[in-house]
Amino acid sequence: MSLDTLKAAIPDYAKDLKLNLGSVIGNSDLPAQQLWGTVLATAIAARSPRVLRELAPEAKANLSPEAYTAARSAAAVMAMNNVFYRTRHLLSDHEYGTLRAGLRMNVIGNPGVDKVDFELWSFAVSAINGCGMCLDSHEQVLRKAGVDREVIQEAFKIASVVQAVATILDAEEILSDLPE
């Protein structure tokens, strides 16, 4: 029901987003845990209260308690790592890359779910947060684990649509409050 509510809220000028949202979630070939973990992690990363309110209950209903926690953990640790590693990469002084990060990220080593699922969710969050270093790192781990490019692309398709829906719905909320 919440996916339908979200789709119904998308304005007509963004009809492609409505169709894509239904397609990337409703017609996905990903196993349920990979799909709904990706949806939850990217909904958190998109930073839209409305999108998260609509998608989180459905994700929770489709995930084990461990997977629900792990998807949230992926969003949390990548919120930190994406800023850190993106900044390190963008700085012209490459000596920062030789310094010890000194950040705790133990959940990556022991996420409580299949490592491939956690890596896929981390990858999808990194797509939203725009960290090339993290995207490359997680993509390489996934490929070494035998994950097909089509599966990886499915994760960033979900990320792109969830982010776009969040952007449009949040903008519509603000625009509807403006005087005519």
PDB file of C-alpha atoms in Angstrom:
ATOM      1  CA  MET A   1       0.000   0.000   0.000  1.00  0.00           C
ATOM      2  CA  SER A   2       2.749   2.506   0.824  1.00  0.00           C
ATOM      3  CA  LEU A   3       4.394   2.068  -2.590  1.00  0.00           C
ATOM      4  CA  ASP A   4       1.023   2.836  -4.161  1.00  0.00           C
ATOM      5  CA  THR A   5       0.603   5.896  -1.922  1.00  0.00           C
ATOM      6  CA  LEU A   6       4.016   7.154  -2.972  1.00  0.00           C
ATOM      7  CA  LYS A   7       3.284   6.589  -6.667  1.00  0.00           C
ATOM      8  CA  ALA A   8      -0.058   8.386  -6.349  1.00  0.00           C
ATOM      9  CA  ALA A   9       1.689  11.416  -4.844  1.00  0.00           C
ATOM     10  CA  ILE A  10       4.030  11.881  -7.808  1.00  0.00           C
ATOM     11  CA  PRO A  11       2.823  14.784  -9.965  1.00  0.00           C
ATOM     12  CA  ASP A  12       1.824  14.289 -13.588  1.00  0.00           C
ATOM     13  CA  TYR A  13       4.868  16.158 -14.909  1.00  0.00           C
ATOM     14  CA  ALA A  14       7.017  13.421 -13.317  1.00  0.00           C
ATOM     15  CA  LYS A  15       5.035  10.498 -14.714  1.00  0.00           C
ATOM     16  CA  ASP A  16       8.262   8.780 -15.756  1.00  0.00           C
ATOM     17  CA  LEU A  17       9.283   8.614 -12.107  1.00  0.00           C
ATOM     18  CA  LYS A  18       5.954   7.022 -11.191  1.00  0.00           C
ATOM     19  CA  LEU A  19       6.412   4.388 -13.893  1.00  0.00           C
ATOM     20  CA  ASN A  20      10.039   3.814 -12.970  1.00  0.00           C
ATOM     21  CA  LEU A  21       9.247   3.487  -9.262  1.00  0.00           C
ATOM     22  CA  GLY A  22       6.700   0.806 -10.016  1.00  0.00           C
ATOM     23  CA  SER A  23       9.122  -0.919 -12.341  1.00  0.00           C
ATOM     24  CA  VAL A  24      12.302  -0.920 -10.246  1.00  0.00           C
ATOM     25  CA  ILE A  25      10.488  -2.061  -7.115  1.00  0.00           C
ATOM     26  CA  GLY A  26       7.422  -3.867  -8.394  1.00  0.00           C
ATOM     27  CA  ASN A  27       9.079  -5.708 -11.281  1.00  0.00           C
ATOM     28  CA  SER A  28      12.567  -6.261  -9.899  1.00  0.00           C
ATOM     29  CA  ASP A  29      14.319  -9.585 -10.441  1.00  0.00           C
ATOM     30  CA  LEU A  30      16.308  -9.105  -7.237  1.00  0.00           C
ATOM     31  CA  PRO A  31      15.590 -11.510  -4.385  1.00  0.00           C
ATOM     32  CA  ALA A  32      13.301  -9.899  -1.787  1.00  0.00           C
ATOM     33  CA  GLN A  33      16.089  -9.287   0.742  1.00  0.00           C
ATOM     34  CA  GLN A  34      18.347  -7.568  -1.794  1.00  0.00           C
ATOM     35  CA  LEU A  35      15.446  -5.546  -3.192  1.00  0.00           C
ATOM     36  CA  TRP A  36      13.935  -4.326   0.050  1.00  0.00           C
ATOM     37  CA  GLY A  37      17.304  -3.771   1.725  1.00  0.00           C
ATOM     38  CA  THR A  38      18.293  -1.605  -1.246  1.00  0.00           C
ATOM     39  CA  VAL A  39      14.973   0.251  -1.092  1.00  0.00           C
ATOM     40  CA  LEU A  40      15.312   0.920   2.642  1.00  0.00           C
ATOM     41  CA  ALA A  41      18.984   1.944   2.549  1.00  0.00           C
ATOM     42  CA  THR A  42      18.403   4.302  -0.390  1.00  0.00           C
ATOM     43  CA  ALA A  43      15.245   5.759   1.141  1.00  0.00           C
ATOM     44  CA  ILE A  44      17.311   6.641   4.209  1.00  0.00           C
ATOM     45  CA  ALA A  45      20.112   8.049   2.041  1.00  0.00           C
ATOM     46  CA  ALA A  46      17.644  10.150   0.031  1.00  0.00           C
ATOM     47  CA  ARG A  47      16.896  12.087   3.242  1.00  0.00           C
ATOM     48  CA  SER A  48      13.201  12.520   2.490  1.00  0.00           C
ATOM     49  CA  PRO A  49      10.943  11.988   5.509  1.00  0.00           C
ATOM     50  CA  ARG A  50       7.973  11.335   3.244  1.00  0.00           C
ATOM     51  CA  VAL A  51       9.710   8.730   1.099  1.00  0.00           C
ATOM     52  CA  LEU A  52      11.121   6.998   4.163  1.00  0.00           C
ATOM     53  CA  ARG A  53       7.724   7.019   5.921  1.00  0.00           C
ATOM     54  CA  GLU A  54       6.108   5.368   2.905  1.00  0.00           C
ATOM     55  CA  LEU A  55       8.785   2.804   2.055  1.00  0.00           C
ATOM     56  CA  ALA A  56      10.169   1.765   5.456  1.00  0.00           C
ATOM     57  CA  PRO A  57       7.069  -0.158   6.652  1.00  0.00           C
ATOM     58  CA  GLU A  58       6.947  -2.163   3.431  1.00  0.00           C
ATOM     59  CA  ALA A  59      10.683  -2.838   3.668  1.00  0.00           C
ATOM     60  CA  LYS A  60      10.284  -3.939   7.280  1.00  0.00           C
ATOM     61  CA  ALA A  61       7.479  -6.306   6.282  1.00  0.00           C
ATOM     62  CA  ASN A  62       9.676  -7.870   3.584  1.00  0.00           C
ATOM     63  CA  LEU A  63      12.926  -8.133   5.546  1.00  0.00           C
ATOM     64  CA  SER A  64      14.009 -10.223   8.497  1.00  0.00           C
ATOM     65  CA  PRO A  65      14.785  -8.163  11.607  1.00  0.00           C
ATOM     66  CA  GLU A  66      18.503  -8.768  10.935  1.00  0.00           C
ATOM     67  CA  ALA A  67      18.250  -7.569   7.336  1.00  0.00           C
ATOM     68  CA  TYR A  68      16.177  -4.530   8.356  1.00  0.00           C
ATOM     69  CA  THR A  69      18.893  -3.562  10.847  1.00  0.00           C
ATOM     70  CA  ALA A  70      21.694  -4.293   8.382  1.00  0.00           C
ATOM     71  CA  ALA A  71      20.151  -2.105   5.658  1.00  0.00           C
ATOM     72  CA  ARG A  72      19.894   0.744   8.158  1.00  0.00           C
ATOM     73  CA  SER A  73      23.492   0.071   9.191  1.00  0.00           C
ATOM     74  CA  ALA A  74      24.614   0.242   5.558  1.00  0.00           C
ATOM     75  CA  ALA A  75      22.945   3.647   5.211  1.00  0.00           C
ATOM     76  CA  ALA A  76      24.571   4.833   8.444  1.00  0.00           C
ATOM     77  CA  VAL A  77      28.126   3.731   7.786  1.00  0.00           C
ATOM     78  CA  MET A  78      28.024   4.899   4.177  1.00  0.00           C
ATOM     79  CA  ALA A  79      26.717   8.325   5.206  1.00  0.00           C
ATOM     80  CA  MET A  80      30.023   8.690   7.036  1.00  0.00           C
ATOM     81  CA  ASN A  81      32.300   6.859   4.599  1.00  0.00           C
ATOM     82  CA  ASN A  82      30.946   8.575   1.500  1.00  0.00           C
ATOM     83  CA  VAL A  83      31.735  12.010   2.883  1.00  0.00           C
ATOM     84  CA  PHE A  84      35.146  10.945   4.171  1.00  0.00           C
ATOM     85  CA  TYR A  85      36.346   9.080   1.078  1.00  0.00           C
ATOM     86  CA  ARG A  86      34.770  11.476  -1.423  1.00  0.00           C
ATOM     87  CA  THR A  87      36.532  14.373   0.302  1.00  0.00           C
ATOM     88  CA  ARG A  88      39.825  12.501   0.435  1.00  0.00           C
ATOM     89  CA  HIS A  89      39.522  11.757  -3.275  1.00  0.00           C
ATOM     90  CA  LEU A  90      38.554  15.311  -4.263  1.00  0.00           C
ATOM     91  CA  LEU A  91      41.378  17.024  -2.405  1.00  0.00           C
ATOM     92  CA  SER A  92      44.274  17.953  -4.677  1.00  0.00           C
ATOM     93  CA  ASP A  93      46.709  17.012  -1.886  1.00  0.00           C
ATOM     94  CA  HIS A  94      46.877  13.240  -2.328  1.00  0.00           C
ATOM     95  CA  GLU A  95      48.873  12.841   0.876  1.00  0.00           C
ATOM     96  CA  TYR A  96      45.531  12.582   2.706  1.00  0.00           C
ATOM     97  CA  GLY A  97      45.153   9.203   1.022  1.00  0.00           C
ATOM     98  CA  THR A  98      48.207   7.949   2.903  1.00  0.00           C
ATOM     99  CA  LEU A  99      46.816   8.878   6.321  1.00  0.00           C
ATOM    100  CA  ARG A 100      45.024   6.363   8.488  1.00  0.00           C
ATOM    101  CA  ALA A 101      41.260   6.909   8.339  1.00  0.00           C
ATOM    102  CA  GLY A 102      40.771   6.186  12.037  1.00  0.00           C
ATOM    103  CA  LEU A 103      36.997   5.725  11.628  1.00  0.00           C
ATOM    104  CA  ARG A 104      35.121   2.755  13.040  1.00  0.00           C
ATOM    105  CA  MET A 105      33.271   0.764  10.427  1.00  0.00           C
ATOM    106  CA  ASN A 106      33.132  -2.684  12.002  1.00  0.00           C
ATOM    107  CA  VAL A 107      29.659  -3.342  10.597  1.00  0.00           C
ATOM    108  CA  ILE A 108      31.153  -3.756   7.120  1.00  0.00           C
ATOM    109  CA  GLY A 109      33.090  -6.795   8.315  1.00  0.00           C
ATOM    110  CA  ASN A 110      30.194  -8.270  10.294  1.00  0.00           C
ATOM    111  CA  PRO A 111      26.887  -6.908   8.972  1.00  0.00           C
ATOM    112  CA  GLY A 112      24.645  -9.676  10.310  1.00  0.00           C
ATOM    113  CA  VAL A 113      23.463 -10.651   6.808  1.00  0.00           C
ATOM    114  CA  ASP A 114      25.032 -12.092   3.684  1.00  0.00           C
ATOM    115  CA  LYS A 115      28.060  -9.961   2.795  1.00  0.00           C
ATOM    116  CA  VAL A 116      26.901  -9.595  -0.820  1.00  0.00           C
ATOM    117  CA  ASP A 117      23.592  -8.079   0.281  1.00  0.00           C
ATOM    118  CA  PHE A 118      25.310  -5.592   2.586  1.00  0.00           C
ATOM    119  CA  GLU A 119      27.800  -4.648  -0.146  1.00  0.00           C
ATOM    120  CA  LEU A 120      24.938  -4.108  -2.600  1.00  0.00           C
ATOM    121  CA  TRP A 121      23.156  -1.814  -0.150  1.00  0.00           C
ATOM    122  CA  SER A 122      26.384   0.072   0.577  1.00  0.00           C
ATOM    123  CA  PHE A 123      26.945   0.435  -3.160  1.00  0.00           C
ATOM    124  CA  ALA A 124      23.429   1.820  -3.700  1.00  0.00           C
ATOM    125  CA  VAL A 125      23.823   4.357  -0.888  1.00  0.00           C
ATOM    126  CA  SER A 126      27.177   5.389  -2.367  1.00  0.00           C
ATOM    127  CA  ALA A 127      25.427   6.034  -5.683  1.00  0.00           C
ATOM    128  CA  ILE A 128      23.075   8.491  -3.988  1.00  0.00           C
ATOM    129  CA  ASN A 129      25.892  10.124  -2.054  1.00  0.00           C
ATOM    130  CA  GLY A 130      28.115  10.354  -5.132  1.00  0.00           C
ATOM    131  CA  CYS A 131      31.292   8.778  -3.790  1.00  0.00           C
ATOM    132  CA  GLY A 132      33.290   7.358  -6.679  1.00  0.00           C
ATOM    133  CA  MET A 133      35.866   5.699  -4.444  1.00  0.00           C
ATOM    134  CA  CYS A 134      33.161   3.861  -2.498  1.00  0.00           C
ATOM    135  CA  LEU A 135      31.291   2.944  -5.677  1.00  0.00           C
ATOM    136  CA  ASP A 136      34.445   1.427  -7.164  1.00  0.00           C
ATOM    137  CA  SER A 137      35.350  -0.373  -3.955  1.00  0.00           C
ATOM    138  CA  HIS A 138      31.913  -1.942  -3.415  1.00  0.00           C
ATOM    139  CA  GLU A 139      31.491  -2.763  -7.102  1.00  0.00           C
ATOM    140  CA  GLN A 140      34.824  -4.610  -7.108  1.00  0.00           C
ATOM    141  CA  VAL A 141      33.854  -6.616  -4.008  1.00  0.00           C
ATOM    142  CA  LEU A 142      30.516  -7.505  -5.598  1.00  0.00           C
ATOM    143  CA  ARG A 143      32.102  -8.521  -8.917  1.00  0.00           C
ATOM    144  CA  LYS A 144      34.725 -10.651  -7.108  1.00  0.00           C
ATOM    145  CA  ALA A 145      31.851 -12.370  -5.295  1.00  0.00           C
ATOM    146  CA  GLY A 146      30.351 -13.287  -8.669  1.00  0.00           C
ATOM    147  CA  VAL A 147      27.570 -10.708  -8.770  1.00  0.00           C
ATOM    148  CA  ASP A 148      26.531  -9.893 -12.339  1.00  0.00           C
ATOM    149  CA  ARG A 149      26.652  -6.357 -13.669  1.00  0.00           C
ATOM    150  CA  GLU A 150      22.887  -6.503 -14.220  1.00  0.00           C
ATOM    151  CA  VAL A 151      22.311  -7.013 -10.487  1.00  0.00           C
ATOM    152  CA  ILE A 152      24.652  -4.151  -9.624  1.00  0.00           C
ATOM    153  CA  GLN A 153      22.924  -1.924 -12.167  1.00  0.00           C
ATOM    154  CA  GLU A 154      19.570  -2.865 -10.642  1.00  0.00           C
ATOM    155  CA  ALA A 155      20.808  -1.456  -7.310  1.00  0.00           C
ATOM    156  CA  PHE A 156      21.793   1.887  -8.797  1.00  0.00           C
ATOM    157  CA  LYS A 157      18.573   2.033 -10.814  1.00  0.00           C
ATOM    158  CA  ILE A 158      16.671   1.721  -7.534  1.00  0.00           C
ATOM    159  CA  ALA A 159      18.919   4.351  -5.958  1.00  0.00           C
ATOM    160  CA  SER A 160      18.398   6.783  -8.827  1.00  0.00           C
ATOM    161  CA  VAL A 161      14.616   6.421  -8.837  1.00  0.00           C
ATOM    162  CA  VAL A 162      14.244   6.616  -5.043  1.00  0.00           C
ATOM    163  CA  GLN A 163      16.443   9.745  -5.018  1.00  0.00           C
ATOM    164  CA  ALA A 164      14.481  11.352  -7.847  1.00  0.00           C
ATOM    165  CA  VAL A 165      11.137  10.614  -6.194  1.00  0.00           C
ATOM    166  CA  ALA A 166      12.437  12.075  -2.934  1.00  0.00           C
ATOM    167  CA  THR A 167      13.636  15.214  -4.708  1.00  0.00           C
ATOM    168  CA  ILE A 168      10.351  15.800  -6.519  1.00  0.00           C
ATOM    169  CA  LEU A 169       8.044  15.063  -3.593  1.00  0.00           C
ATOM    170  CA  ASP A 170      10.045  17.250  -1.227  1.00  0.00           C
ATOM    171  CA  ALA A 171      10.064  20.048  -3.816  1.00  0.00           C
ATOM    172  CA  GLU A 172       6.309  19.696  -4.350  1.00  0.00           C
ATOM    173  CA  GLU A 173       5.717  20.014  -0.612  1.00  0.00           C
ATOM    174  CA  ILE A 174       7.615  23.303  -0.554  1.00  0.00           C
ATOM    175  CA  LEU A 175       6.058  24.575  -3.770  1.00  0.00           C
ATOM    176  CA  SER A 176       2.555  23.840  -2.507  1.00  0.00           C
ATOM    177  CA  ASP A 177       3.204  26.130   0.456  1.00  0.00           C
ATOM    178  CA  LEU A 178       4.183  29.090  -1.716  1.00  0.00           C
ATOM    179  CA  PRO A 179       1.631  31.805  -2.427  1.00  0.00           C
ATOM    180  CA  GLU A 180       0.122  31.677  -5.893  1.00  0.00           C
TER     181      GLU A 180
END
